[in-house]
Structure formats: C-alpha cells, structure tokens
Short mmCIF file of C-alpha atoms and ligand atoms in Angstrom, two decimals:
data_model
loop_
_atom_site.label_atom_id
_atom_site.label_comp_id
_atom_site.label_asym_id
_atom_site.label_seq_id
_atom_site.Cartn_x
_atom_site.Cartn_y
_atom_site.Cartn_z
CA MET A 138 119.27 -74.77 -179.65
CA GLN A 139 118.29 -77.53 -182.12
CA LYS A 140 114.80 -76.07 -182.39
CA THR A 141 116.14 -72.58 -183.21
CA LEU A 142 118.39 -74.11 -185.84
CA ASN A 143 115.46 -76.00 -187.40
CA ASN A 144 113.41 -72.78 -187.51
CA GLN A 145 116.28 -70.98 -189.16
CA ILE A 146 116.57 -73.72 -191.77
CA VAL A 147 112.83 -73.63 -192.46
CA ASN A 148 112.92 -69.84 -192.84
CA ALA A 149 115.95 -69.89 -195.06
CA LEU A 150 114.27 -72.47 -197.31
CA LYS A 151 111.02 -70.54 -197.32
CA PHE A 152 112.61 -67.38 -198.63
CA ASN A 153 114.84 -69.35 -200.96
CA GLN A 154 117.75 -67.09 -200.14
CA LEU A 155 120.39 -69.80 -200.02
CA GLN A 156 123.24 -70.20 -202.41
CA ASP A 157 123.41 -73.58 -204.17
CA ILE A 158 126.32 -75.45 -202.59
CA ARG A 159 127.36 -76.77 -206.01
CA ASP A 160 128.18 -73.20 -207.08
CA LEU A 161 131.18 -73.58 -204.73
CA THR A 162 134.53 -75.05 -205.69
CA LEU A 163 136.25 -77.59 -203.44
CA LYS A 164 138.52 -74.76 -202.24
CA ASN A 165 135.46 -72.61 -201.39
CA ILE A 166 134.00 -75.45 -199.30
CA GLU A 167 137.33 -75.98 -197.54
CA ASN A 168 137.44 -72.28 -196.68
CA PHE A 169 133.87 -72.42 -195.43
CA PHE A 170 134.76 -75.32 -193.14
CA THR A 171 137.88 -73.61 -191.78
CA GLU A 172 135.93 -70.40 -191.14
CA ASN A 173 133.38 -72.46 -189.21
CA LYS A 174 136.08 -74.23 -187.19
CA GLU A 175 135.48 -77.58 -188.87
CA LYS A 176 138.20 -79.83 -190.27
CA ALA A 177 139.05 -78.92 -193.87
CA PHE A 178 139.31 -82.61 -194.94
CA ARG A 179 135.53 -82.88 -194.43
CA ALA A 180 135.17 -80.62 -197.48
CA LYS A 181 136.51 -83.35 -199.74
CA GLN A 182 133.98 -85.84 -198.37
CA VAL A 183 131.14 -83.38 -198.87
CA TYR A 184 132.38 -82.63 -202.37
CA GLU A 185 132.29 -86.34 -203.29
CA TRP A 186 128.76 -86.67 -201.95
CA LEU A 187 127.73 -83.70 -204.11
CA TRP A 188 129.28 -84.80 -207.39
CA LYS A 189 130.38 -88.43 -207.53
CA LYS A 190 127.55 -89.79 -205.37
CA HIS A 191 125.17 -87.08 -206.56
CA VAL A 192 123.01 -87.00 -203.42
CA SER A 193 119.91 -84.85 -203.52
CA SER A 194 119.84 -83.94 -199.81
CA PHE A 195 122.40 -83.17 -197.12
CA ASP A 196 120.98 -85.92 -194.90
CA GLU A 197 122.20 -88.57 -197.34
CA MET A 198 125.81 -87.65 -196.43
CA THR A 199 126.06 -90.44 -193.89
CA ASN A 200 129.68 -90.00 -192.84
CA ILE A 201 129.13 -86.30 -192.08
CA SER A 202 127.98 -85.43 -188.57
CA LYS A 203 124.46 -84.14 -188.01
CA GLU A 204 125.92 -80.90 -186.72
CA ILE A 205 127.77 -80.21 -189.96
CA ARG A 206 124.80 -81.30 -192.06
CA ASP A 207 122.61 -78.83 -190.20
CA LEU A 208 125.16 -76.09 -190.73
CA LEU A 209 125.21 -76.84 -194.45
CA LYS A 210 121.40 -76.84 -194.59
CA LEU A 211 121.36 -73.48 -192.89
CA LYS A 212 123.76 -71.90 -195.34
CA PHE A 213 123.18 -73.67 -198.64
CA SER A 214 120.57 -75.19 -200.89
CA LEU A 215 121.13 -78.29 -203.04
CA ASN A 216 119.19 -78.27 -206.31
CA HIS A 217 119.18 -80.91 -209.02
CA ILE A 218 117.65 -80.49 -212.44
CA LYS A 219 114.57 -82.71 -212.83
CA ILE A 220 113.59 -85.06 -215.61
CA LYS A 221 110.38 -83.57 -217.00
CA SER A 222 109.79 -86.02 -219.82
CA SER A 223 111.65 -88.58 -221.92
CA GLN A 224 110.89 -89.78 -225.42
CA LYS A 225 112.41 -92.80 -227.15
CA SER A 226 112.85 -92.77 -230.90
CA ALA A 227 112.44 -95.76 -233.22
CA ASP A 228 116.26 -95.89 -233.47
CA LYS A 229 116.46 -96.01 -229.62
CA THR A 230 117.70 -92.43 -229.25
CA ILE A 231 116.26 -90.97 -226.03
CA LYS A 232 115.51 -87.26 -225.76
CA THR A 233 114.98 -85.88 -222.28
CA ALA A 234 113.53 -82.51 -221.31
CA PHE A 235 115.03 -81.31 -218.04
CA GLU A 236 113.42 -78.74 -215.80
CA LEU A 237 115.72 -76.25 -214.08
CA SER A 238 115.06 -74.83 -210.62
CA ASP A 239 113.83 -71.53 -212.12
CA GLY A 240 111.36 -73.40 -214.36
CA GLY A 241 113.50 -73.16 -217.52
CA ILE A 242 113.63 -76.20 -219.79
CA ILE A 243 116.62 -77.67 -221.61
CA GLU A 244 117.10 -80.86 -223.58
CA GLY A 245 119.71 -83.60 -223.57
CA VAL A 246 119.93 -86.66 -225.79
CA LEU A 247 121.24 -90.20 -225.36
CA ILE A 248 122.49 -91.50 -228.69
CA PRO A 249 123.12 -95.27 -228.75
CA ALA A 250 125.54 -96.92 -231.15
CA HIS A 251 126.01 -100.70 -230.83
CA ASN A 252 126.47 -101.25 -227.08
CA ARG A 253 127.70 -97.72 -226.35
CA ALA A 254 125.98 -94.46 -225.58
CA THR A 255 126.89 -90.84 -226.26
CA ALA A 256 125.31 -87.97 -224.33
CA CYS A 257 124.54 -84.84 -226.30
CA ILE A 258 124.10 -82.06 -223.77
CA SER A 259 123.13 -78.40 -223.61
CA SER A 260 125.23 -75.50 -222.36
CA GLN A 261 122.68 -72.66 -222.42
CA VAL A 262 118.92 -72.15 -222.27
CA GLY A 263 118.38 -71.19 -225.93
CA CYS A 264 121.11 -69.53 -227.99
CA LYS A 265 121.67 -65.94 -229.07
CA LEU A 266 123.54 -66.72 -232.28
CA ALA A 267 120.49 -67.30 -234.49
CA CYS A 268 121.97 -69.61 -237.14
CA GLU A 269 119.44 -69.90 -239.94
CA PHE A 270 119.27 -73.71 -239.95
CA CYS A 271 119.01 -74.26 -236.17
CA ALA A 272 115.81 -74.62 -234.13
CA THR A 273 117.57 -73.58 -230.91
CA GLY A 274 118.80 -70.44 -232.67
CA HIS A 275 115.20 -69.49 -233.39
CA LEU A 276 114.30 -69.76 -229.70
CA GLY A 277 116.43 -66.83 -228.62
CA PHE A 278 118.58 -66.77 -225.51
CA LYS A 279 117.51 -67.03 -221.86
CA ARG A 280 120.59 -67.73 -219.78
CA ASN A 281 123.77 -69.71 -219.27
CA LEU A 282 123.56 -73.06 -217.50
CA THR A 283 125.38 -73.46 -214.19
CA VAL A 284 128.15 -76.00 -213.68
CA ALA A 285 125.72 -78.26 -211.78
CA GLU A 286 123.04 -78.02 -214.48
CA ILE A 287 125.57 -79.14 -217.10
CA TYR A 288 126.88 -81.95 -214.87
CA ASP A 289 123.38 -83.19 -213.98
CA GLN A 290 122.47 -83.77 -217.64
CA VAL A 291 125.52 -85.99 -218.02
CA PHE A 292 124.78 -87.81 -214.77
CA PHE A 293 121.15 -88.56 -215.68
CA ILE A 294 121.96 -89.60 -219.27
CA LYS A 295 124.69 -91.90 -217.92
CA GLN A 296 122.04 -93.49 -215.68
CA GLN A 297 119.70 -93.93 -218.67
CA ALA A 298 122.56 -95.60 -220.56
CA GLU A 299 123.13 -98.04 -217.71
CA GLU A 300 119.40 -98.79 -217.43
CA ASN A 301 119.49 -99.68 -221.15
CA ASN A 302 122.60 -101.86 -220.75
CA LEU A 303 124.74 -99.46 -222.74
CA LEU A 304 128.29 -98.48 -221.92
CA PHE A 305 128.35 -94.74 -221.35
CA SER A 306 131.27 -93.67 -223.47
CA ASN A 307 131.16 -90.14 -224.92
CA ILE A 308 129.89 -86.63 -224.33
CA VAL A 309 129.29 -84.03 -227.02
CA PHE A 310 128.36 -80.41 -226.33
CA MET A 311 126.01 -80.29 -229.31
CA GLY A 312 122.70 -79.67 -227.60
CA MET A 313 121.24 -76.23 -227.01
CA GLY A 314 123.52 -73.23 -226.83
CA GLU A 315 127.00 -72.04 -227.66
CA PRO A 316 129.38 -73.59 -225.11
CA LEU A 317 132.14 -71.02 -225.67
CA LEU A 318 129.76 -68.23 -224.65
CA ASN A 319 129.42 -70.02 -221.29
CA TYR A 320 133.14 -70.68 -221.10
CA ASP A 321 133.83 -70.80 -217.35
CA ASN A 322 130.88 -73.00 -216.43
CA VAL A 323 131.42 -75.42 -219.32
CA LEU A 324 135.11 -75.82 -218.48
CA SER A 325 134.44 -76.24 -214.76
CA ALA A 326 131.78 -78.86 -215.53
CA ILE A 327 134.23 -80.74 -217.78
CA ASN A 328 136.80 -80.55 -215.00
CA ILE A 329 134.45 -82.25 -212.56
CA ILE A 330 133.22 -84.77 -215.16
CA THR A 331 136.84 -85.81 -215.75
CA SER A 332 137.94 -85.70 -212.09
CA LYS A 333 138.01 -88.60 -209.63
CA GLN A 334 135.54 -86.77 -207.42
CA GLY A 335 133.16 -86.66 -210.37
CA LEU A 336 132.73 -89.20 -213.14
CA ALA A 337 136.42 -89.86 -213.90
CA MET A 338 135.76 -89.72 -217.65
CA SER A 339 138.59 -89.31 -220.10
CA ASN A 340 139.00 -85.93 -221.84
CA SER A 341 139.51 -87.76 -225.11
CA ARG A 342 135.85 -88.87 -224.96
CA ILE A 343 134.51 -85.34 -224.72
CA THR A 344 133.89 -83.03 -227.70
CA LEU A 345 132.96 -79.39 -227.52
CA SER A 346 131.29 -78.01 -230.63
CA THR A 347 131.44 -74.29 -231.36
CA SER A 348 130.13 -72.00 -234.05
CA GLY A 349 133.55 -70.32 -233.94
CA ILE A 350 134.11 -67.73 -231.21
CA ASN A 351 137.70 -66.94 -232.10
CA LYS A 352 138.79 -65.22 -228.92
CA MET A 353 137.56 -68.19 -226.89
CA ILE A 354 139.19 -70.75 -229.19
CA LYS A 355 142.48 -69.02 -228.39
CA LYS A 356 141.62 -69.12 -224.71
CA LEU A 357 141.03 -72.89 -224.95
CA ALA A 358 144.56 -73.15 -226.34
CA ASP A 359 146.00 -70.97 -223.56
CA ASP A 360 144.16 -73.08 -220.99
CA ASN A 361 145.72 -76.13 -222.62
CA ILE A 362 142.49 -78.12 -222.75
CA ARG A 363 142.65 -81.87 -223.37
CA PHE A 364 139.19 -82.52 -224.83
CA ASN A 365 138.29 -82.45 -228.55
CA LEU A 366 137.19 -79.39 -230.47
CA ALA A 367 134.66 -79.39 -233.30
CA VAL A 368 133.83 -76.29 -235.32
CA SER A 369 130.52 -75.84 -237.12
CA LEU A 370 131.77 -74.52 -240.44
CA HIS A 371 128.93 -75.10 -242.94
CA SER A 372 130.60 -72.92 -245.56
CA ALA A 373 134.15 -71.87 -246.36
CA ASN A 374 132.89 -68.83 -248.24
CA ASN A 375 132.76 -65.72 -246.09
CA GLU A 376 129.58 -64.14 -247.51
CA LYS A 377 127.71 -67.42 -247.58
CA ARG A 378 128.74 -68.30 -244.04
CA SER A 379 127.65 -64.88 -242.78
CA ARG A 380 124.20 -65.47 -244.27
CA LEU A 381 123.87 -68.88 -242.60
CA MET A 382 125.62 -67.99 -239.36
CA PRO A 383 125.45 -64.32 -238.27
CA ILE A 384 128.39 -64.90 -235.88
CA ASN A 385 130.61 -64.97 -238.98
CA LYS A 386 130.06 -61.23 -239.47
CA THR A 387 132.18 -60.49 -236.42
CA ASN A 388 134.30 -63.69 -236.46
CA SER A 389 135.30 -63.98 -240.11
CA LEU A 390 136.77 -67.09 -241.71
CA SER A 391 140.28 -65.63 -241.91
CA GLU A 392 140.22 -64.87 -238.19
CA LEU A 393 138.79 -68.33 -237.52
CA ALA A 394 141.65 -69.89 -239.48
CA GLU A 395 144.13 -67.87 -237.46
CA ALA A 396 142.52 -68.90 -234.14
CA LEU A 397 142.52 -72.56 -235.17
CA LYS A 398 146.18 -72.46 -236.16
CA TYR A 399 146.96 -70.97 -232.77
CA PHE A 400 144.90 -73.71 -231.10
CA ASN A 401 146.56 -76.49 -233.06
CA ASN A 402 150.07 -75.13 -232.42
CA LYS A 403 149.51 -75.11 -228.68
CA THR A 404 147.48 -78.30 -228.19
CA GLN A 405 148.50 -80.46 -231.20
CA ASN A 406 144.80 -81.42 -231.38
CA ARG A 407 143.21 -82.06 -234.75
CA ILE A 408 140.02 -80.08 -235.41
CA THR A 409 136.77 -81.63 -236.62
CA PHE A 410 134.76 -79.44 -239.01
CA GLU A 411 131.04 -79.99 -239.10
CA TYR A 412 129.47 -79.28 -242.45
CA LEU A 413 125.73 -79.35 -242.98
CA LEU A 414 124.88 -80.05 -246.62
CA LEU A 415 122.02 -77.79 -247.70
CA LYS A 416 120.41 -78.18 -251.10
CA ASP A 417 121.52 -75.48 -253.55
CA VAL A 418 123.05 -73.46 -250.72
CA ASN A 419 126.46 -74.97 -249.93
CA ASP A 420 126.50 -78.35 -251.71
CA ASP A 421 128.14 -77.48 -255.03
CA ILE A 422 131.58 -78.59 -256.23
CA ASN A 423 132.71 -74.98 -255.90
CA ASP A 424 131.73 -75.11 -252.22
CA ALA A 425 133.73 -78.32 -251.84
CA LYS A 426 136.72 -76.62 -253.50
CA GLU A 427 136.55 -73.68 -251.08
CA LEU A 428 136.25 -76.12 -248.19
CA ALA A 429 139.29 -78.10 -249.34
CA VAL A 430 141.31 -74.87 -249.50
CA PHE A 431 140.16 -73.85 -246.01
CA CYS A 432 141.16 -77.28 -244.68
CA LYS A 433 144.78 -76.56 -245.59
CA ASN A 434 144.91 -74.16 -242.63
CA VAL A 435 145.02 -76.84 -239.92
CA PRO A 436 145.14 -80.63 -239.48
CA CYS A 437 141.47 -81.55 -239.58
CA LYS A 438 138.75 -83.96 -240.59
CA ILE A 439 135.25 -83.25 -241.83
CA ASN A 440 131.93 -84.55 -240.58
CA ILE A 441 129.25 -84.10 -243.19
CA ILE A 442 125.97 -83.72 -241.32
CA GLU A 443 122.58 -84.44 -242.77
CA TYR A 444 120.26 -81.43 -242.40
CA ASN A 445 117.29 -82.02 -240.10
CA PRO A 446 114.34 -79.95 -241.23
CA ILE A 447 113.05 -77.40 -238.77
CA ASP A 448 109.71 -75.57 -238.74
CA ASN A 449 109.21 -72.45 -240.88
CA SER A 450 112.34 -72.91 -242.93
CA SER A 451 112.78 -73.16 -246.68
CA LEU A 452 116.12 -74.99 -246.31
CA ARG A 453 116.29 -78.55 -247.64
CA LYS A 454 118.83 -81.32 -247.29
CA SER A 455 121.11 -81.99 -250.22
CA THR A 456 120.44 -84.83 -252.66
CA LYS A 457 122.28 -88.15 -252.58
CA GLU A 458 124.01 -87.40 -255.91
CA LYS A 459 125.31 -84.03 -254.78
CA THR A 460 126.36 -85.39 -251.38
CA ASP A 461 128.34 -88.17 -253.07
CA ALA A 462 130.02 -85.76 -255.50
CA PHE A 463 130.86 -83.40 -252.63
CA VAL A 464 132.40 -86.17 -250.53
CA ASN A 465 134.26 -87.69 -253.50
CA TYR A 466 135.84 -84.34 -254.32
CA LEU A 467 137.09 -83.89 -250.73
CA GLU A 468 138.43 -87.43 -250.63
CA SER A 469 140.24 -86.84 -253.91
CA LYS A 470 142.09 -84.09 -252.04
CA ASN A 471 143.07 -86.59 -249.31
CA ILE A 472 140.78 -85.07 -246.71
CA ILE A 473 139.25 -87.39 -244.10
CA VAL A 474 135.46 -87.24 -244.43
CA ASN A 475 132.74 -88.97 -242.39
CA ILE A 476 129.07 -88.81 -243.19
CA ARG A 477 126.94 -88.45 -240.07
CA ARG A 478 123.40 -89.70 -240.49
CA SER A 479 121.13 -88.00 -238.05
CA ARG A 480 119.51 -89.89 -235.19
CA GLY A 481 116.22 -89.50 -233.37
CA LYS A 482 114.60 -87.54 -236.20
CA ASP A 483 111.09 -88.81 -235.44
CA ILE A 484 111.17 -87.21 -231.98
CA ASP A 485 112.99 -84.00 -232.98
CA ALA A 486 116.06 -85.14 -231.05
CA ALA A 487 118.53 -84.65 -233.87
CA CYS A 488 121.12 -81.86 -233.92
CA GLY A 489 119.53 -78.48 -234.37
CA GLN A 490 116.05 -79.74 -233.60
CA LEU A 491 116.21 -79.14 -229.87
CA ALA A 492 113.62 -76.47 -229.21
CA ASN A 493 111.39 -77.65 -226.37
CA LYS A 494 108.49 -78.55 -228.63
CA ASN A 495 106.83 -80.50 -225.88
N1 SAH B 165 126.45 -73.97 -230.73
C1 SAH B 165 127.33 -75.03 -231.02
C2 SAH B 165 126.88 -76.38 -230.47
C3 SAH B 165 125.42 -76.68 -230.57
S1 SAH B 165 124.80 -76.95 -232.20
C4 SAH B 165 127.58 -75.10 -232.50
O1 SAH B 165 126.91 -74.41 -233.26
O2 SAH B 165 128.49 -75.83 -232.89
C5 SAH B 165 125.44 -78.56 -232.53
C6 SAH B 165 125.54 -78.91 -234.02
O3 SAH B 165 124.24 -79.06 -234.60
C7 SAH B 165 126.24 -77.83 -234.84
O4 SAH B 165 127.20 -78.38 -235.68
C8 SAH B 165 125.12 -77.26 -235.63
O5 SAH B 165 125.59 -76.65 -236.78
C9 SAH B 165 124.26 -78.46 -235.89
N2 SAH B 165 122.92 -78.14 -236.33
C10 SAH B 165 122.18 -77.07 -236.02
N3 SAH B 165 120.98 -77.10 -236.65
C11 SAH B 165 120.97 -78.24 -237.37
C12 SAH B 165 120.00 -78.86 -238.21
N4 SAH B 165 118.82 -78.31 -238.43
N5 SAH B 165 120.31 -80.04 -238.78
C13 SAH B 165 121.51 -80.62 -238.54
N6 SAH B 165 122.45 -80.10 -237.75
C14 SAH B 165 122.20 -78.92 -237.16
FE1 SF4 B 166 123.45 -71.54 -231.50
FE2 SF4 B 166 124.88 -73.62 -232.42
FE3 SF4 B 166 122.27 -73.37 -233.01
FE4 SF4 B 166 124.02 -71.69 -234.11
S1 SF4 B 166 123.91 -73.92 -234.42
S2 SF4 B 166 122.06 -71.12 -233.19
S3 SF4 B 166 125.47 -71.46 -232.44
S4 SF4 B 166 123.12 -73.71 -230.99
#
C-alpha cells in the first residue's frame, strides 16, 4: 500500500499536475479534510505550517500524521519563490530578484530607515499600464502574482530585515505591477499577512499604491479595507496626466476624484498622493496650482518623489529651485507635503527602476 502511494506521489510530481496547496483558503482545506474523512481542525494546523511557519515541504509538519502528509503530497504541491540574487546598495537598501516556479522573475526591495525596515513588493510580473516614466511599464505585462508569491516576498524580506538587525515595520505595494489589477490575490495576501495564522502585521503599516483604477478604488471602499491607499497622481491636469499615464485616458481625473471621495466617505482614510517632479513637464507653479485645487476633493497629503532616471528616456528630474518653489506653494495652501528622496539608486532599486536588469 505504502509503495503504491509513493509511486503515485512520484508520478504526480513528475507530471507536475498538482495544484499548489497555498492556492486553497483555510475553508477549502477544511472541506478537503472532511471529504477525506479527516478531522477538520487539522486544516488549521496545516494552514499555520503553510503560512506562519512557512515550511517548504509537507514532511516538516511534525504534528501532522504521516498518513495525512502522504495524502497532501499526493494531491498538492508546495512551491516557494526562490531568491535568485540580492544586491546591497551603498545606503543599505537591498534589492532581491525572486524566481517564480514558472521561471518568471520579480523584484522586491528592503528599504532601511534608522533601525526599521520597509518591504517594497511586487504584485504582477511586469505591468500593462505603460507609464512613460516607469521602467516596469516598459517591460510589458506577463501575469498576475499568486497570493503565495506575494506573501513569500514579504516573508523573505522580513527575514533579511531580521538578519540585518532591523525591525520589520512596513509594507508598500510599490514594486512591479498595478496591485488593483490583481485585486483578489493582493487582498487575500494582505489578509494572511495581517492574520494570526500569517504574520499578524497591522493594516495601518501596509500601503497599497495605485495608478488610479477608479472602479477598484470604489471596491476597496465597499470591502471596507483597513490598510492605507496611495495614488500616483503626477499631474492634476487631465491632458498632461494622460500623456504621462495612459490609464488616465479611461480613468479621468474627475472620475478619480469621485472615486476617492467615495472611498474617503466610506473608510474615513486619508489618501496619499504621489507626485513625481519632472523637469519642465509638471514642475511649474501652474502645475502646483492645479494640484492644490485637486487636493480640495479629499483629505490628503502629498509625497513629492524624486524621479529616478530610466534607460531610453528623455525625462529629467526637476531642479532644486523649482522643487522648493513647488513645495512652498503647496505649503502656503496648508497642504501637507513630504519630500521622498529615493533610495537604492546605485543598484536600480528605487521606485520605477525595477525591471530585472540582472
Ligand atoms: N502601479 C502602482 C504601484 C507600483 S509603482 C502605481 O503606479 O502606483 C510605485 C511608485 O513608483 C508609483 O508612485 C510610481 O509612479 C513610482 N515610479 C514609477 N517610475 C518611477 C521613476 N522612474 N522614478 C520615481 N518613481 C517612479
Ligand atoms: Fe505600472 Fe505603476 Fe509603473 Fe505605471 S508606475 S507602469 S502603473 S508599475
């Protein structure tokens, strides 16, 4: 009997026809156990091994009987993303290329600040939205990441933080891809990251950044999410924004404003606008005026981001004088403004530079 089972497992693995067990919810695993005449409470134990303890094989589940482990091996695979390479920048930012089980590559970044670390993680392989200033946008789109592929990035970057004696404190979805175009998987991953059976992180330490998919911003509100929302604005002028970000052609600024008001009404959350200052493109006082007017739509704050040059682009970062004038104008209108210096530039780990160069 045992021999037949082993052969079946070997064959199943050989033809790689097994579903990844981490595609299943806790409820799915409970149902699987009941169908197979096993106790449903075992599902919870298995689930904790998969997420919280992050085992890479069924045999590591030491409080689960061999019989059940063999059954799981027969029916499911268990794949982790793999660290392909890691680079450390002069400012101690660490960029990691992860290899997916189908050979795809994504990148995640550990950004240290004092004794804390933030993980910047990817939600898709590439991105289909083709923003002019973004290296990922120039890659094109391959596919959405699974829940487990999103979770694994966080898990591994948390480990790197601990190895470097940093307190793992925040997660930002600002790596490759548009998280709201992979809505279900991103939200399920956040659910596990914040749950006791996962990493028990607080929602208030997680920020999802979007280019502005209005329908999905409203869905976030309907789903009553507790994490933070950042919107990549980069211009409050409709024509200009459409040139920089093609998504604006179908998700105009007036619709974005409406979606954000809806979001704020339901969640009471303040929005963060990200604004990349590009020389002679969107860094004039008139641009600041339009931005100040747009900010009246919802309670918000603005993060001014320094542009990180990408290959084959004529875009340049704004000058210090213009940046100061831009920020001063916004502050004179009582808008909260932070200037975000970019990190990890020397290893192309800064926002918008993630493009699998290595
Ligand atoms: N797709 C989402 C999240 C990933 S991009 C979004 O667009 O918001 C994360 C952030 O990096 C966005 O604010 C984006 O505008 C910014 N970014 C893209 N390219 C950049 C570049 N070259 N320099 C600086 N920031 C960039
Ligand atoms: Fe995609 Fe965001 Fe890059 Fe635009 S900025 S191409 S939405 S990853």
